[in-house]
Amino acid sequence: MQQLYDTLSQRFSLGEFTRQRADLAFITVGAVRLHALLRHLRDQEGFTHLVLLTAVDWLEDGQFQLTYLLNNRAKCQDLGLRVMIARDNASMESIHDLWAAAATYQRELREMFGIDFPGSPRLMDDFILEGWNAAPPYRRDFDTLEYARATYRERPGRETRDPAAHMKQQLYGDKGDV
Amino acid sequence: MFELDRSQYPQKKADGTLDIDLTSGKYLKLWQGPQHPGITGNMAIELTVCGDEVVDATTHVGYLHRGFEKLMERRTFMQCFPIVCRICVPEPDFNEYCYAAAVEELAGLEIPELAHWIRTLILEMGRVNSYLMYLGGQAGAFGQGVIGQWTTYVRDLMLDRFEELTGARIYHMFIIPGGVRDNLPDGFAGRMEETLREIESVLADVDRVMFHNAVFKKRAVGVGVIDTAWLDSYGITGPNARAAGVAKDVRKDQPYLVYPELDFEAVTGKDSDIYTRADVRRRDLLLSLDLIRQILAKMPKTGAVMTKLPNVLHWKIPRGETYVRGECSRGEYGYYLVTDGSGYPRRVNVRGPSYTHSIALFERMVINANISDVAALLVSLHTYPPEIER
């Protein structure tokens, strides 16, 4: 994988390289050159299978990490491309022209994280959350507990325990912190 | 499917959208699901039909969305483990394995050898269950209800084996970060052999009654063909790819657990239609029975099944990210796990094969199909909606 990184470095401006396993590595790349890099990996390097496209919310840094995971079946290698984009007005170039299935991932990311992919087919159609009007729920600043309390009423007679405190009590009784 | 070339119908506008005037009186909107015998689980298909030909289709999911990925961000690594199996009801064990393996990798845990064998055994048992359910569904889509009754009977026997091994029939919660919960009970191999023989006996009947049935052949052969050129574009994996002649099987391509020590070849077909996909799954099911026998014969009989874990209440995993995959009955199943050094996952993303198969691929395949073939076509892709909406 290091060899692949060196080869790609000659053509593209690449960031941090992380070797996770012998068959899995992650590379940080800039948003601008991503489309060209993906096309190169698909057409020239044998990474023809888009395994997944997802986002990680680094709220404290004000950034989303988009992860494009590709697989090269002939060489049994996986390569993850990390792209950091700003959380505010998050937008990224669509890759549905490279993989038709990417449109579904992008639709989900628009709905769950509020990331825009201009030009992606049916991007604004509801995917999982039909009729959802609140903030994108998979963002870290969306509090599911607060949303549930504001939206649904408490059923009388239910007892709620903090899971961690309850487990500690079950395991250690009154012996205190362990 | 129609005999004539319908590839240019329906026509498209310059912007790529379909040239369909719903007010013209030529078209009808037809919903198949979410409550419909010809749908796979909690999903719906919005069909636009002209006569009995499908001209447009949209897959609707979200009826079973429970927000697992978000829930896991609020739970410790050990608290996540009983949740993940619920992401796929008929074959939950891959969630347990992929999650456990991803956590172990990022936490730097080595698990005992015996646990590897038992994990492989459980995954193959789950595959058998999933295929048995599929065969019943595929035959049912053509009106052969009796096949489903037979396969449900033998699936119940395999659930008995699951129950004696794990204590549960559906959600086993047996593959845990660090290993598995226990070793096999005494006499398990003998009882499993009886179950395998009963399954083989029923599969012989299924072969005669379903795969040699004139109606099934007439309706399944040549219908729902997946072009090999679509495989990468639509992320097609598993039996859907293998029926097209491409031996995509994670068990062989990137072997995990003890698969390198087992003797098998990926099952493939060549015609890539509904019939071939069903036949590939039937033969893959027979392969799983053989693999279960190999595992029980080769696995060590004693040894540790769990590694020592840190205090799970205070378990923090260093910052990192990884992706772990396995070959489930529907194709590539994977977990992308990101940790940030805290006691909670930063992000868990589940990659279920149904995600691409039942949306982008299905919406393309169903165009120009006859309404009566829609259910069979969807079932032939073997999709489970919970892994789409997580």
Coordinates of C-alpha atoms in Angstrom, one line a residue:
Chain A
M1 CA 0.0 0.0 0.0
Q2 CA 2.9 2.3 0.7
Q3 CA 4.0 1.8 -2.9
L4 CA 0.6 2.8 -4.1
Y5 CA 0.7 5.9 -2.0
D6 CA 4.1 6.8 -3.4
T7 CA 2.8 6.3 -7.0
L8 CA -0.3 8.4 -6.3
S9 CA 1.8 11.1 -4.7
Q10 CA 3.5 11.8 -8.0
R11 CA 0.3 12.8 -9.6
F12 CA -1.9 14.0 -6.8
S13 CA -1.4 16.1 -3.7
L14 CA -2.0 13.7 -0.9
G15 CA -2.2 14.2 2.9
E16 CA -1.7 11.8 5.8
F17 CA -1.2 8.1 5.0
T18 CA -2.4 5.6 7.6
R19 CA -1.7 1.9 7.2
Q20 CA -4.3 0.1 9.2
R21 CA -3.7 -3.5 8.0
A22 CA -1.6 -5.1 5.3
D23 CA -4.7 -4.9 3.1
L24 CA -6.3 -1.6 4.4
A25 CA -5.0 1.9 4.3
F26 CA -6.5 5.4 4.6
I27 CA -5.3 8.5 2.8
T28 CA -6.4 12.1 3.5
V29 CA -7.0 14.0 0.3
G30 CA -8.3 17.5 -0.6
A31 CA -11.8 17.9 -1.8
V32 CA -10.8 19.6 -5.1
R33 CA -8.8 16.7 -6.5
L34 CA -11.0 13.9 -5.1
H35 CA -13.0 13.2 -8.2
A36 CA -10.0 12.9 -10.4
L37 CA -8.2 10.7 -7.9
L38 CA -11.2 8.4 -7.7
R39 CA -11.4 8.2 -11.4
H40 CA -7.7 7.3 -11.6
L41 CA -8.0 4.7 -8.9
R42 CA -11.0 3.1 -10.6
D43 CA -9.7 3.2 -14.2
Q44 CA -5.9 2.8 -13.7
E45 CA -5.3 1.1 -10.3
G46 CA -8.1 -1.5 -10.2
F47 CA -10.1 -0.1 -7.3
T48 CA -13.4 -0.7 -9.2
H49 CA -15.6 -1.4 -6.2
L50 CA -17.1 1.4 -4.2
V51 CA -17.5 -0.3 -0.8
L52 CA -19.1 2.6 1.0
L53 CA -19.4 6.3 1.3
T54 CA -20.1 7.8 4.7
A55 CA -19.4 10.8 6.9
V56 CA -17.9 11.3 10.4
D57 CA -18.8 14.4 12.3
W58 CA -15.8 16.1 14.0
L59 CA -17.9 18.7 15.7
E60 CA -15.1 20.1 17.8
D61 CA -13.1 20.8 14.7
G62 CA -16.0 22.2 12.7
Q63 CA -15.5 19.5 10.0
F64 CA -17.1 16.6 8.4
Q65 CA -14.9 13.7 7.3
L66 CA -16.2 12.0 4.2
T67 CA -14.8 8.5 3.8
Y68 CA -14.8 6.9 0.3
L69 CA -13.8 3.2 0.7
L70 CA -12.7 1.4 -2.4
N71 CA -11.8 -2.2 -3.0
N72 CA -9.3 -3.7 -5.5
R73 CA -10.5 -7.3 -5.7
A74 CA -7.5 -8.5 -7.8
K75 CA -5.0 -7.3 -5.3
C76 CA -7.2 -7.9 -2.2
Q77 CA -6.7 -4.3 -1.1
D78 CA -8.9 -1.7 0.4
L79 CA -8.2 2.0 0.3
G80 CA -10.1 4.6 2.2
L81 CA -10.0 8.2 1.1
R82 CA -10.6 10.8 3.8
V83 CA -11.9 14.2 2.7
M84 CA -12.3 16.9 5.3
I85 CA -15.0 19.5 4.5
A86 CA -16.4 22.4 6.6
R87 CA -19.5 21.6 8.6
D88 CA -21.1 24.9 7.7
N89 CA -22.9 24.8 4.4
A90 CA -21.3 21.4 3.8
S91 CA -21.1 20.6 0.1
M92 CA -19.1 18.1 -1.9
E93 CA -18.8 17.1 -5.6
S94 CA -21.0 14.2 -6.6
I95 CA -19.5 11.0 -7.8
H96 CA -22.6 9.4 -9.2
D97 CA -21.1 9.6 -12.6
L98 CA -18.3 7.2 -11.5
W99 CA -20.5 4.7 -9.5
A100 CA -24.3 4.8 -10.0
A101 CA -24.8 3.4 -6.5
A102 CA -23.1 6.5 -5.0
A103 CA -26.3 8.5 -5.6
T104 CA -28.0 6.4 -2.8
Y105 CA -25.1 7.1 -0.4
Q106 CA -25.2 10.8 -1.2
R107 CA -29.0 10.9 -0.7
E108 CA -28.5 9.4 2.7
L109 CA -25.7 11.8 3.6
R110 CA -27.8 14.8 2.6
E111 CA -30.7 13.6 4.8
M112 CA -28.7 12.4 7.8
F113 CA -25.8 14.9 7.9
G114 CA -27.1 17.8 5.7
I115 CA -24.3 17.5 3.3
D116 CA -25.1 18.8 -0.2
F117 CA -24.0 16.9 -3.4
P118 CA -25.0 19.2 -6.2
G119 CA -26.2 17.3 -9.3
S120 CA -26.7 14.0 -7.6
P121 CA -29.9 12.3 -8.8
R122 CA -33.0 12.6 -6.5
L123 CA -30.8 14.2 -3.8
M124 CA -33.7 16.0 -2.2
D125 CA -36.1 13.1 -2.2
D126 CA -36.8 11.7 1.2
F127 CA -34.8 8.6 1.8
I128 CA -35.3 7.1 5.3
L129 CA -36.8 10.0 7.2
E130 CA -40.1 10.7 5.4
G131 CA -41.5 14.1 6.5
W132 CA -38.5 14.9 8.7
N133 CA -38.4 18.7 9.5
A134 CA -35.8 18.8 12.3
A135 CA -32.0 19.2 12.0
P136 CA -30.1 16.3 10.2
P137 CA -30.2 13.7 13.0
Y138 CA -26.8 12.1 12.5
R139 CA -24.9 15.3 13.3
R140 CA -23.2 15.2 16.6
D141 CA -25.1 18.3 17.8
F142 CA -28.4 16.6 17.3
D143 CA -29.4 15.3 20.7
T144 CA -31.7 12.3 20.3
L145 CA -32.7 12.3 23.9
E146 CA -33.7 16.0 23.8
Y147 CA -35.6 15.4 20.6
A148 CA -37.4 12.4 22.0
R149 CA -38.4 14.4 25.2
A150 CA -39.6 17.3 23.1
T151 CA -41.5 15.1 20.7
Y152 CA -43.0 12.3 22.7
R153 CA -44.7 12.3 26.0
E154 CA -43.3 10.2 28.9
R155 CA -45.3 7.1 29.7
P156 CA -46.4 7.2 33.3
G157 CA -45.0 4.6 35.7
R158 CA -41.7 4.0 33.9
E159 CA -38.5 4.0 35.8
T160 CA -35.3 5.3 34.1
R161 CA -31.8 4.4 35.1
D162 CA -28.5 5.7 33.8
P163 CA -27.1 2.5 32.1
A164 CA -23.5 3.0 33.3
A165 CA -24.5 3.8 36.9
H166 CA -27.0 0.9 36.9
M167 CA -24.3 -1.6 35.7
K168 CA -21.9 -0.4 38.3
Q169 CA -24.4 -0.9 41.0
Q170 CA -25.3 -4.3 39.7
L171 CA -21.6 -5.4 39.5
Y172 CA -20.1 -3.8 42.5
G173 CA -23.0 -2.9 44.8
D174 CA -22.0 -0.2 47.4
K175 CA -18.2 -0.8 47.1
G176 CA -17.9 2.5 45.1
D177 CA -15.8 3.2 42.1
V178 CA -13.5 0.4 40.9
Chain B
M1 CA -40.2 -9.7 -19.7
F2 CA -41.3 -8.7 -23.2
E3 CA -40.1 -10.4 -26.4
L4 CA -39.6 -7.2 -28.2
D5 CA -36.6 -4.9 -27.5
R6 CA -38.0 -2.4 -25.0
S7 CA -34.6 -0.8 -24.2
Q8 CA -35.6 2.5 -25.6
Y9 CA -38.9 2.6 -23.6
P10 CA -39.9 4.6 -21.7
Q11 CA -38.3 7.5 -23.5
K12 CA -36.3 10.1 -21.7
K13 CA -36.2 13.9 -21.8
A14 CA -33.1 15.8 -22.5
D15 CA -32.4 16.2 -18.8
G16 CA -32.4 12.4 -18.4
T17 CA -35.7 12.2 -16.5
L18 CA -38.4 9.9 -17.9
D19 CA -40.9 11.3 -20.4
I20 CA -44.0 10.2 -18.6
D21 CA -47.2 12.3 -18.4
L22 CA -49.1 10.9 -15.4
T23 CA -52.2 12.9 -16.4
S24 CA -52.4 11.3 -19.8
G25 CA -54.5 8.4 -18.5
K26 CA -51.9 5.9 -19.9
Y27 CA -50.2 5.3 -16.6
L28 CA -51.0 4.1 -13.2
K29 CA -49.2 4.5 -9.9
L30 CA -49.1 1.2 -8.0
W31 CA -47.7 0.6 -4.5
Q32 CA -46.3 -2.8 -3.7
G33 CA -45.8 -2.7 0.0
P34 CA -45.1 -2.0 2.8
Q35 CA -47.8 -4.6 3.6
H36 CA -47.7 -7.0 0.7
P37 CA -46.8 -10.6 0.2
G38 CA -44.6 -9.7 -2.7
I39 CA -42.2 -7.5 -0.7
T40 CA -39.1 -8.4 1.2
G41 CA -39.7 -7.1 4.7
N42 CA -40.5 -3.5 5.7
M43 CA -40.1 -1.6 2.5
A44 CA -42.3 -0.5 -0.4
I45 CA -42.0 -0.1 -4.1
E46 CA -43.7 2.8 -5.9
L47 CA -44.3 1.5 -9.4
T48 CA -45.5 3.5 -12.4
V49 CA -47.0 1.0 -14.9
C50 CA -48.3 1.3 -18.4
G51 CA -50.6 -1.6 -19.0
D52 CA -48.8 -4.4 -17.1
E53 CA -45.3 -3.1 -17.9
V54 CA -43.3 -1.2 -15.3
V55 CA -42.0 2.0 -16.6
D56 CA -40.6 3.6 -13.4
A57 CA -39.9 2.4 -9.9
T58 CA -38.9 4.0 -6.6
T59 CA -37.8 2.0 -3.6
H60 CA -39.1 3.4 -0.3
V61 CA -37.4 2.4 3.0
G62 CA -37.5 3.9 6.5
Y63 CA -40.4 1.8 7.9
L64 CA -37.9 0.2 10.3
H65 CA -35.4 2.9 11.0
R66 CA -34.3 2.8 14.6
G67 CA -31.1 4.9 14.3
F68 CA -28.7 2.2 15.4
E69 CA -25.6 4.0 14.2
K70 CA -26.6 7.1 16.2
L71 CA -27.6 5.1 19.2
M72 CA -24.2 3.5 19.3
E73 CA -22.5 6.9 19.6
R74 CA -24.1 7.2 23.0
R75 CA -23.2 3.7 24.3
T76 CA -20.0 2.2 25.5
F77 CA -18.3 -0.4 23.3
M78 CA -19.7 -3.3 25.2
Q79 CA -23.2 -1.7 25.4
C80 CA -23.2 -1.6 21.6
F81 CA -22.8 -5.3 21.1
P82 CA -26.4 -6.4 22.0
I83 CA -27.8 -3.7 19.7
V84 CA -26.0 -4.6 16.5
C85 CA -27.6 -8.0 15.9
R86 CA -30.9 -6.3 15.5
I87 CA -29.8 -4.7 12.3
C88 CA -30.5 -7.9 10.3
V89 CA -33.1 -10.2 11.7
P90 CA -32.7 -13.3 9.5
E91 CA -28.9 -13.4 9.7
P92 CA -27.9 -11.3 12.7
D93 CA -24.5 -12.9 13.4
F94 CA -22.6 -11.0 10.8
N95 CA -23.3 -7.8 12.7
E96 CA -21.9 -9.4 15.9
Y97 CA -18.8 -10.7 14.1
C98 CA -18.0 -7.5 12.1
Y99 CA -18.6 -5.2 15.1
A100 CA -16.5 -7.5 17.4
A101 CA -13.7 -7.8 14.9
A102 CA -13.6 -4.1 14.3
V103 CA -13.4 -3.3 18.0
E104 CA -10.8 -6.0 18.6
E105 CA -8.7 -4.6 15.8
L106 CA -8.7 -1.0 17.1
A107 CA -8.3 -2.1 20.7
G108 CA -5.4 -4.4 19.8
L109 CA -7.1 -7.6 21.2
E110 CA -6.1 -11.1 20.1
I111 CA -8.8 -13.7 20.5
P112 CA -8.3 -17.4 21.2
E113 CA -8.1 -19.8 18.3
L114 CA -11.1 -21.8 19.4
A115 CA -13.2 -18.6 19.3
H116 CA -12.3 -18.2 15.6
W117 CA -13.6 -21.7 14.9
I118 CA -16.9 -21.2 16.8
R119 CA -17.4 -17.8 15.1
T120 CA -17.0 -19.4 11.7
L121 CA -19.4 -22.2 12.7
I122 CA -22.0 -19.6 13.8
L123 CA -21.7 -17.6 10.7
E124 CA -22.2 -20.7 8.5
M125 CA -25.2 -21.7 10.6
G126 CA -26.7 -18.3 10.1
R127 CA -26.1 -18.5 6.4
V128 CA -28.0 -21.8 6.3
N129 CA -30.9 -20.1 8.0
S130 CA -30.9 -17.2 5.7
Y131 CA -30.8 -19.3 2.6
L132 CA -33.6 -21.5 3.8
M133 CA -35.7 -18.4 4.4
Y134 CA -34.8 -17.1 0.9
L135 CA -35.7 -20.4 -0.9
G136 CA -39.2 -20.3 0.7
G137 CA -39.6 -16.6 -0.3
Q138 CA -38.4 -17.2 -3.9
A139 CA -40.7 -20.1 -4.4
G140 CA -43.6 -18.2 -2.7
A141 CA -43.1 -15.3 -5.2
F142 CA -44.2 -17.8 -7.9
G143 CA -47.1 -19.2 -5.8
Q144 CA -45.3 -22.4 -4.6
G145 CA -46.2 -22.0 -0.9
V146 CA -45.3 -25.5 0.1
I147 CA -41.5 -24.9 -0.4
G148 CA -41.6 -22.2 2.3
Q149 CA -43.3 -24.6 4.7
W150 CA -40.6 -27.2 4.1
T151 CA -37.7 -24.8 4.5
T152 CA -39.3 -23.2 7.6
Y153 CA -39.4 -26.7 9.1
V154 CA -35.7 -27.4 8.7
R155 CA -34.8 -23.8 9.6
D156 CA -36.5 -24.5 12.9
L157 CA -34.2 -27.4 13.4
M158 CA -31.2 -25.2 12.9
L159 CA -32.7 -22.7 15.3
D160 CA -32.8 -25.5 17.8
R161 CA -29.1 -25.9 17.4
F162 CA -28.7 -22.1 17.8
E163 CA -30.8 -22.3 21.0
E164 CA -28.7 -25.0 22.6
L165 CA -25.4 -23.3 21.6
T166 CA -26.3 -19.7 22.4
G167 CA -29.5 -19.8 24.5
A168 CA -31.4 -17.8 21.8
R169 CA -33.1 -18.6 18.5
I170 CA -33.0 -15.4 16.6
Y171 CA -30.8 -12.8 18.3
H172 CA -27.9 -14.9 19.5
M173 CA -25.6 -12.3 21.1
F174 CA -22.9 -14.9 21.2
I175 CA -20.1 -13.3 19.3
I176 CA -18.8 -10.8 21.7
P177 CA -15.8 -8.4 21.5
G178 CA -13.0 -10.6 22.9
G179 CA -14.3 -14.0 21.7
V180 CA -17.5 -16.0 22.1
R181 CA -19.5 -16.7 25.1
D182 CA -19.0 -20.4 25.5
N183 CA -17.7 -23.6 24.0
L184 CA -20.0 -26.1 22.2
P185 CA -22.2 -28.2 24.5
D186 CA -21.6 -31.9 24.9
G187 CA -22.9 -33.9 22.0
F188 CA -23.5 -30.8 19.8
A189 CA -21.7 -32.3 16.8
G190 CA -23.9 -35.4 16.7
R191 CA -27.1 -33.4 16.9
M192 CA -25.8 -31.0 14.3
E193 CA -25.2 -34.0 12.0
E194 CA -28.8 -35.1 12.4
T195 CA -29.9 -31.6 11.5
L196 CA -27.7 -31.4 8.5
R197 CA -29.0 -34.7 7.2
E198 CA -32.6 -33.5 7.6
I199 CA -31.8 -30.3 5.7
E200 CA -30.2 -32.2 2.9
S201 CA -33.2 -34.5 2.7
V202 CA -35.6 -31.5 2.4
L203 CA -33.2 -29.8 -0.1
A204 CA -33.4 -32.9 -2.3
D205 CA -37.2 -32.5 -2.3
V206 CA -36.8 -28.7 -3.0
D207 CA -34.6 -29.5 -5.9
R208 CA -37.2 -31.8 -7.5
V209 CA -40.3 -29.7 -6.7
M210 CA -38.9 -26.2 -7.2
F211 CA -35.9 -26.3 -9.5
H212 CA -37.3 -29.0 -11.8
N213 CA -40.8 -27.4 -11.8
A214 CA -41.9 -26.3 -15.3
V215 CA -43.7 -23.2 -13.9
F216 CA -40.7 -22.1 -12.0
K217 CA -38.4 -22.6 -15.0
K218 CA -40.8 -20.8 -17.3
R219 CA -41.0 -17.8 -15.0
A220 CA -37.5 -17.6 -13.7
V221 CA -35.3 -18.6 -16.6
G222 CA -34.2 -15.5 -18.6
V223 CA -35.9 -13.1 -16.3
G224 CA -34.2 -10.4 -14.2
V225 CA -30.8 -10.7 -15.9
I226 CA -27.9 -8.7 -14.2
D227 CA -25.4 -7.5 -16.7
T228 CA -21.8 -8.1 -15.6
A229 CA -21.0 -4.6 -16.6
W230 CA -23.2 -3.4 -13.8
L231 CA -21.4 -5.2 -11.0
D232 CA -19.0 -2.4 -10.1
S233 CA -21.3 0.4 -10.9
Y234 CA -24.0 -0.8 -8.6
G235 CA -21.8 -2.4 -6.0
I236 CA -23.1 -5.9 -6.6
T237 CA -21.7 -8.6 -4.4
G238 CA -22.4 -12.1 -3.2
P239 CA -24.7 -14.6 -5.0
N240 CA -26.0 -11.8 -7.2
A241 CA -22.5 -11.4 -8.6
R242 CA -21.6 -15.0 -8.5
A243 CA -24.7 -16.0 -10.6
A244 CA -23.3 -13.7 -13.2
G245 CA -20.1 -15.8 -13.4
V246 CA -17.9 -13.5 -11.2
A247 CA -16.6 -15.5 -8.2
K248 CA -16.9 -12.6 -5.7
D249 CA -16.8 -14.2 -2.3
V250 CA -15.0 -12.5 0.6
R251 CA -14.4 -16.0 2.1
K252 CA -12.0 -16.7 -0.8
D253 CA -11.0 -13.2 -1.8
Q254 CA -9.9 -11.8 1.6
P255 CA -10.3 -14.8 3.9
Y256 CA -11.1 -14.2 7.5
L257 CA -11.5 -16.3 10.6
V258 CA -10.6 -19.9 9.8
Y259 CA -11.8 -20.0 6.1
P260 CA -8.2 -20.4 4.9
E261 CA -8.2 -23.8 6.6
L262 CA -11.4 -25.0 5.0
D263 CA -11.6 -26.7 1.6
F264 CA -14.1 -25.1 -0.7
E265 CA -14.6 -23.1 -3.9
A266 CA -16.9 -20.2 -4.5
V267 CA -20.2 -21.3 -6.1
T268 CA -20.9 -19.6 -9.4
G269 CA -23.4 -19.6 -12.2
K270 CA -23.4 -18.0 -15.6
D271 CA -26.9 -17.0 -16.8
S272 CA -27.4 -14.3 -14.1
D273 CA -31.2 -14.6 -14.1
I274 CA -33.6 -15.4 -11.3
Y275 CA -33.3 -19.1 -11.8
T276 CA -29.5 -19.0 -11.7
R277 CA -29.4 -16.8 -8.6
A278 CA -31.7 -19.3 -6.8
D279 CA -29.6 -22.2 -8.0
V280 CA -26.4 -20.5 -6.8
R281 CA -27.9 -20.0 -3.4
R282 CA -29.1 -23.6 -3.2
R283 CA -25.6 -24.9 -4.0
D284 CA -24.1 -22.3 -1.6
L285 CA -26.4 -23.7 1.0
L286 CA -25.1 -27.2 0.4
L287 CA -21.6 -25.8 0.6
S288 CA -22.4 -24.3 4.0
L289 CA -23.6 -27.7 5.2
D290 CA -20.2 -29.1 4.1
L291 CA -18.3 -26.3 5.8
I292 CA -20.2 -26.9 9.1
R293 CA -19.1 -30.5 8.9
Q294 CA -15.5 -29.5 8.1
I295 CA -15.5 -27.0 11.0
L296 CA -16.8 -29.6 13.5
A297 CA -14.3 -32.1 12.4
K298 CA -11.3 -29.8 12.4
M299 CA -11.9 -27.5 15.3
P300 CA -10.0 -27.9 18.6
K301 CA -12.3 -29.4 21.3
T302 CA -11.0 -27.5 24.3
G303 CA -9.4 -24.2 25.0
A304 CA -10.2 -20.6 25.9
V305 CA -13.0 -18.9 24.1
M306 CA -12.6 -15.4 25.5
T307 CA -9.6 -13.2 25.9
K308 CA -9.2 -11.0 29.0
L309 CA -11.0 -7.7 28.4
P310 CA -10.3 -4.4 30.2
N311 CA -12.9 -3.2 32.6
V312 CA -15.7 -2.7 30.1
L313 CA -17.2 0.2 32.1
H314 CA -14.1 2.2 31.6
W315 CA -12.9 0.8 28.2
K316 CA -11.4 3.5 26.0
I317 CA -10.1 2.7 22.6
P318 CA -7.4 4.8 21.0
R319 CA -8.2 7.0 18.0
G320 CA -8.4 5.1 14.8
E321 CA -10.6 3.8 12.0
T322 CA -11.0 0.5 10.3
Y323 CA -13.3 -1.5 8.1
V324 CA -14.1 -5.2 8.6
R325 CA -16.0 -7.3 6.2
G326 CA -17.5 -10.8 5.8
E327 CA -19.4 -12.7 3.2
C328 CA -23.0 -13.0 4.4
S329 CA -25.7 -14.8 2.5
R330 CA -26.5 -11.7 0.5
G331 CA -23.0 -10.5 -0.2
E332 CA -20.4 -8.2 1.4
Y333 CA -21.3 -7.2 4.9
G334 CA -19.0 -4.7 6.6
Y335 CA -18.5 -2.4 9.6
Y336 CA -16.7 0.9 9.4
L337 CA -15.7 1.9 12.9
V338 CA -14.1 5.2 13.9
T339 CA -12.9 5.7 17.4
D340 CA -11.6 9.0 19.0
G341 CA -9.9 7.8 22.2
S342 CA -13.1 8.0 24.3
G343 CA -15.2 5.3 25.8
Y344 CA -17.7 5.6 22.9
P345 CA -17.6 4.9 19.2
R346 CA -17.2 8.2 17.2
R347 CA -19.0 6.6 14.2
V348 CA -20.2 3.2 13.3
N349 CA -21.4 2.7 9.7
V350 CA -22.9 -0.6 8.6
R351 CA -22.5 -1.6 5.0
G352 CA -25.3 -4.1 4.1
P353 CA -25.4 -5.6 0.6
S354 CA -29.1 -4.8 0.4
Y355 CA -28.2 -1.1 0.4
T356 CA -27.1 -1.1 -3.2
H357 CA -29.0 -4.2 -4.4
S358 CA -32.5 -3.1 -3.5
I359 CA -32.3 0.6 -4.4
A360 CA -30.1 1.6 -7.3
L361 CA -29.9 -1.9 -8.8
F362 CA -33.5 -2.9 -8.4
E363 CA -34.8 0.4 -9.6
R364 CA -32.9 -0.1 -12.8
M365 CA -33.7 -3.8 -13.3
V366 CA -37.4 -3.5 -12.8
I367 CA -37.9 -1.2 -15.7
N368 CA -39.8 -3.0 -18.6
A369 CA -40.6 -5.9 -16.3
N370 CA -44.1 -7.3 -16.1
I371 CA -46.0 -6.5 -12.9
S372 CA -46.3 -10.2 -12.1
D373 CA -42.5 -10.6 -12.1
V374 CA -41.7 -7.7 -9.7
A375 CA -42.0 -9.7 -6.5
A376 CA -39.9 -12.6 -7.9
L377 CA -37.3 -10.1 -9.1
L378 CA -37.0 -8.3 -5.8
V379 CA -36.8 -11.6 -3.8
S380 CA -34.2 -12.9 -6.2
L381 CA -31.9 -10.0 -5.1
H382 CA -32.3 -11.3 -1.6
T383 CA -32.6 -8.0 0.3
Y384 CA -33.3 -7.3 3.9
P385 CA -34.5 -3.7 4.5
P386 CA -33.2 -3.3 8.1
E387 CA -29.6 -3.3 6.9
I388 CA -30.5 -0.4 4.5
E389 CA -31.9 2.0 7.1
R390 CA -30.1 0.7 10.2

